[in-house]
Amino acid sequence: MKTLFGATPIADHDHPAIQSLVGARGWRTLEPYERIGAAYTFVRDEISFGYNRNDDIPASQVLADGYGQCNTKGNLLVALLRALEVPARFHVFTIVLALQKGAIPAWLFPIAPSRILHSWVEVWWNDAWVPLEGFILDEAYLSALQQRFPEARSFCGYGAATMDLQAPEVEWRGRPTYIQKEGIAEDFGV
């Protein structure tokens, strides 16, 4: 199957590693709301924030790496949701470079493009597509960022762009989650 990113589907939900994880965690026995929450929380907190070799690696490789960023962690989240028979899709944007200041090496910042490809996942819940973006930064990383900038509310940098760094909308509660939304430059749609 050809995809936007190459010859291998990036959300390879039928890969043995994905299927094994879903089975071992018992997520298929959960109600749909809890399935979404289990997959979301796993990707957010058990897959660390970091940069993979490319954005177009399959979800099974993100799982093996144990880290990822918006696009690669999104690949994994979509694969897990689809493995759980929960409809999910990608929404693609660009984000401003300022959002990456502090998250990428200082020497790279001046030569990096001013806009960077960004995506979030949309999940079908309660008869609507719900944006999920709050999974990008793992809990440990976000907590360290909050401790480093304890007075920050509106914040852009270190992989975050939010109106309230101390209380961002990152928990699955059946509604949208965000951590980089305030850094969106262009919206390309689903």
Tab-separated table of C-alpha atoms in Angstrom:
chain	number	residue	atom	x	y	z
A	1	MET	CA	0.000	0.000	0.000
A	2	LYS	CA	1.382	3.439	-0.939
A	3	THR	CA	1.116	6.209	1.622
A	4	LEU	CA	1.842	9.908	1.734
A	5	PHE	CA	5.168	9.178	3.433
A	6	GLY	CA	6.351	6.150	1.427
A	7	ALA	CA	5.705	2.526	0.620
A	8	THR	CA	5.107	1.230	4.160
A	9	PRO	CA	1.972	2.252	6.062
A	10	ILE	CA	3.160	4.356	8.991
A	11	ALA	CA	0.260	3.360	11.236
A	12	ASP	CA	1.004	-0.366	10.934
A	13	HIS	CA	-1.677	-1.466	13.405
A	14	ASP	CA	-1.442	-5.098	12.331
A	15	HIS	CA	2.282	-5.393	13.151
A	16	PRO	CA	2.965	-8.174	15.706
A	17	ALA	CA	4.586	-5.745	18.180
A	18	ILE	CA	1.507	-3.480	18.126
A	19	GLN	CA	-0.879	-6.427	18.437
A	20	SER	CA	1.220	-7.938	21.239
A	21	LEU	CA	1.208	-4.693	23.240
A	22	VAL	CA	-2.562	-4.290	22.897
A	23	GLY	CA	-3.107	-7.911	23.914
A	24	ALA	CA	-0.664	-7.853	26.836
A	25	ARG	CA	-2.225	-4.708	28.276
A	26	GLY	CA	-5.767	-6.096	27.965
A	27	TRP	CA	-6.981	-2.931	26.263
A	28	ARG	CA	-9.452	-4.762	24.006
A	29	THR	CA	-11.555	-5.644	27.068
A	30	LEU	CA	-12.051	-1.970	27.931
A	31	GLU	CA	-14.963	0.216	26.930
A	32	PRO	CA	-14.185	2.572	24.000
A	33	TYR	CA	-13.570	5.645	26.209
A	34	GLU	CA	-11.071	3.697	28.317
A	35	ARG	CA	-9.443	2.181	25.201
A	36	ILE	CA	-8.754	5.667	23.888
A	37	GLY	CA	-7.434	6.792	27.263
A	38	ALA	CA	-5.179	3.745	27.680
A	39	ALA	CA	-3.598	4.124	24.236
A	40	TYR	CA	-3.305	7.903	24.629
A	41	THR	CA	-1.682	7.731	28.079
A	42	PHE	CA	0.698	4.983	26.962
A	43	VAL	CA	1.934	7.039	24.001
A	44	ARG	CA	2.129	10.227	26.065
A	45	ASP	CA	3.992	8.856	29.067
A	46	GLU	CA	5.666	5.581	28.119
A	47	ILE	CA	7.041	6.839	24.806
A	48	SER	CA	9.466	9.645	25.719
A	49	PHE	CA	9.626	12.937	23.857
A	50	GLY	CA	12.545	12.810	21.417
A	51	TYR	CA	13.421	12.960	17.746
A	52	ASN	CA	13.497	9.775	15.654
A	53	ARG	CA	15.669	9.401	12.551
A	54	ASN	CA	12.731	10.389	10.273
A	55	ASP	CA	9.050	11.259	10.464
A	56	ASP	CA	8.076	8.491	8.063
A	57	ILE	CA	8.989	5.507	10.236
A	58	PRO	CA	6.206	3.032	10.994
A	59	ALA	CA	4.501	2.922	14.365
A	60	SER	CA	6.186	-0.385	15.195
A	61	GLN	CA	9.584	1.342	14.885
A	62	VAL	CA	8.454	4.186	17.172
A	63	LEU	CA	7.411	1.551	19.696
A	64	ALA	CA	10.824	-0.144	19.375
A	65	ASP	CA	12.641	3.209	19.686
A	66	GLY	CA	10.688	4.098	22.828
A	67	TYR	CA	10.645	7.801	21.944
A	68	GLY	CA	9.156	10.152	19.397
A	69	GLN	CA	7.728	13.583	18.642
A	70	CYS	CA	4.418	14.832	17.276
A	71	ASN	CA	4.491	13.005	13.945
A	72	THR	CA	6.072	9.749	15.077
A	73	LYS	CA	4.213	9.457	18.375
A	74	GLY	CA	1.082	10.236	16.343
A	75	ASN	CA	1.905	7.288	14.055
A	76	LEU	CA	1.970	5.041	17.096
A	77	LEU	CA	-1.212	6.462	18.612
A	78	VAL	CA	-3.144	5.998	15.362
A	79	ALA	CA	-1.854	2.422	15.070
A	80	LEU	CA	-2.869	1.591	18.635
A	81	LEU	CA	-6.308	3.140	18.221
A	82	ARG	CA	-6.898	1.294	14.957
A	83	ALA	CA	-5.723	-1.951	16.573
A	84	LEU	CA	-8.388	-1.250	19.206
A	85	GLU	CA	-10.992	-0.659	16.463
A	86	VAL	CA	-11.275	3.034	17.283
A	87	PRO	CA	-11.369	5.275	14.177
A	88	ALA	CA	-8.417	7.674	14.064
A	89	ARG	CA	-6.831	9.982	11.507
A	90	PHE	CA	-4.063	12.568	11.130
A	91	HIS	CA	-4.479	16.342	10.891
A	92	VAL	CA	-1.441	18.085	9.397
A	93	PHE	CA	-0.076	21.570	10.080
A	94	THR	CA	3.119	23.513	10.206
A	95	ILE	CA	4.384	25.041	13.429
A	96	VAL	CA	6.619	28.032	14.004
A	97	LEU	CA	10.300	27.372	14.644
A	98	ALA	CA	10.205	29.284	17.955
A	99	LEU	CA	8.350	26.328	19.445
A	100	GLN	CA	11.511	24.208	19.009
A	101	LYS	CA	13.892	26.663	20.714
A	102	GLY	CA	15.511	24.775	23.558
A	103	ALA	CA	14.339	21.403	22.217
A	104	ILE	CA	16.788	21.271	19.298
A	105	PRO	CA	20.526	22.017	19.504
A	106	ALA	CA	21.365	25.726	19.514
A	107	TRP	CA	23.717	25.333	16.533
A	108	LEU	CA	20.871	23.920	14.433
A	109	PHE	CA	18.335	26.613	15.286
A	110	PRO	CA	19.659	29.332	12.892
A	111	ILE	CA	19.665	26.978	9.894
A	112	ALA	CA	16.394	25.162	10.614
A	113	PRO	CA	13.348	25.975	8.438
A	114	SER	CA	11.032	28.676	9.786
A	115	ARG	CA	8.058	26.274	9.576
A	116	ILE	CA	8.164	22.621	10.626
A	117	LEU	CA	5.704	19.855	9.683
A	118	HIS	CA	3.414	19.039	12.591
A	119	SER	CA	0.462	16.748	13.092
A	120	TRP	CA	-1.992	15.680	15.694
A	121	VAL	CA	-4.338	12.739	15.880
A	122	GLU	CA	-8.103	12.984	15.660
A	123	VAL	CA	-10.145	10.224	17.252
A	124	TRP	CA	-13.818	9.488	16.623
A	125	TRP	CA	-15.504	9.906	19.985
A	126	ASN	CA	-19.078	10.775	20.884
A	127	ASP	CA	-20.073	11.284	17.218
A	128	ALA	CA	-17.289	13.796	16.507
A	129	TRP	CA	-13.614	13.964	15.581
A	130	VAL	CA	-11.712	14.989	18.714
A	131	PRO	CA	-8.187	16.464	18.308
A	132	LEU	CA	-5.492	14.845	20.433
A	133	GLU	CA	-2.189	16.686	20.587
A	134	GLY	CA	-1.365	16.632	24.309
A	135	PHE	CA	0.423	13.279	23.979
A	136	ILE	CA	3.580	14.791	22.457
A	137	LEU	CA	5.428	15.660	25.674
A	138	ASP	CA	5.710	12.840	28.196
A	139	GLU	CA	4.761	13.565	31.806
A	140	ALA	CA	8.373	13.593	33.058
A	141	TYR	CA	9.481	16.040	30.346
A	142	LEU	CA	6.489	18.329	30.868
A	143	SER	CA	6.973	18.281	34.637
A	144	ALA	CA	10.655	19.224	34.255
A	145	LEU	CA	9.661	22.061	31.906
A	146	GLN	CA	7.069	23.325	34.393
A	147	GLN	CA	9.653	23.240	37.201
A	148	ARG	CA	12.221	25.083	35.079
A	149	PHE	CA	9.696	27.843	34.258
A	150	PRO	CA	7.450	27.913	37.367
A	151	GLU	CA	5.978	31.358	36.673
A	152	ALA	CA	5.231	30.694	32.991
A	153	ARG	CA	1.674	30.692	31.756
A	154	SER	CA	1.618	31.551	28.043
A	155	PHE	CA	4.710	29.734	26.771
A	156	CYS	CA	6.422	28.895	23.478
A	157	GLY	CA	9.611	26.826	23.375
A	158	TYR	CA	11.137	23.473	24.336
A	159	GLY	CA	8.494	21.663	22.273
A	160	ALA	CA	5.514	23.405	23.897
A	161	ALA	CA	3.266	26.248	22.773
A	162	THR	CA	0.401	26.660	25.197
A	163	MET	CA	-1.637	29.364	26.885
A	164	ASP	CA	-0.946	27.838	30.318
A	165	LEU	CA	2.260	25.848	30.801
A	166	GLN	CA	1.352	25.084	34.408
A	167	ALA	CA	-2.027	23.561	33.511
A	168	PRO	CA	-2.069	22.501	29.847
A	169	GLU	CA	-4.944	20.414	28.484
A	170	VAL	CA	-3.047	17.115	28.164
A	171	GLU	CA	-5.258	14.581	29.983
A	172	TRP	CA	-7.743	12.430	28.045
A	173	ARG	CA	-11.210	13.447	29.263
A	174	GLY	CA	-13.222	12.934	26.092
A	175	ARG	CA	-12.366	16.377	24.723
A	176	PRO	CA	-9.447	17.937	22.800
A	177	THR	CA	-5.949	17.869	24.277
A	178	TYR	CA	-3.204	20.293	23.279
A	179	ILE	CA	0.423	21.154	24.040
A	180	GLN	CA	1.641	22.816	20.795
A	181	LYS	CA	-1.580	24.342	19.447
A	182	GLU	CA	-0.479	27.950	19.977
A	183	GLY	CA	2.473	27.420	17.620
A	184	ILE	CA	0.432	26.463	14.554
A	185	ALA	CA	1.277	28.451	11.442
A	186	GLU	CA	-0.595	26.752	8.562
A	187	ASP	CA	-3.398	24.185	8.650
A	188	PHE	CA	-3.376	21.588	5.846
A	189	GLY	CA	-6.346	19.597	7.140
A	190	VAL	CA	-6.858	15.858	7.541
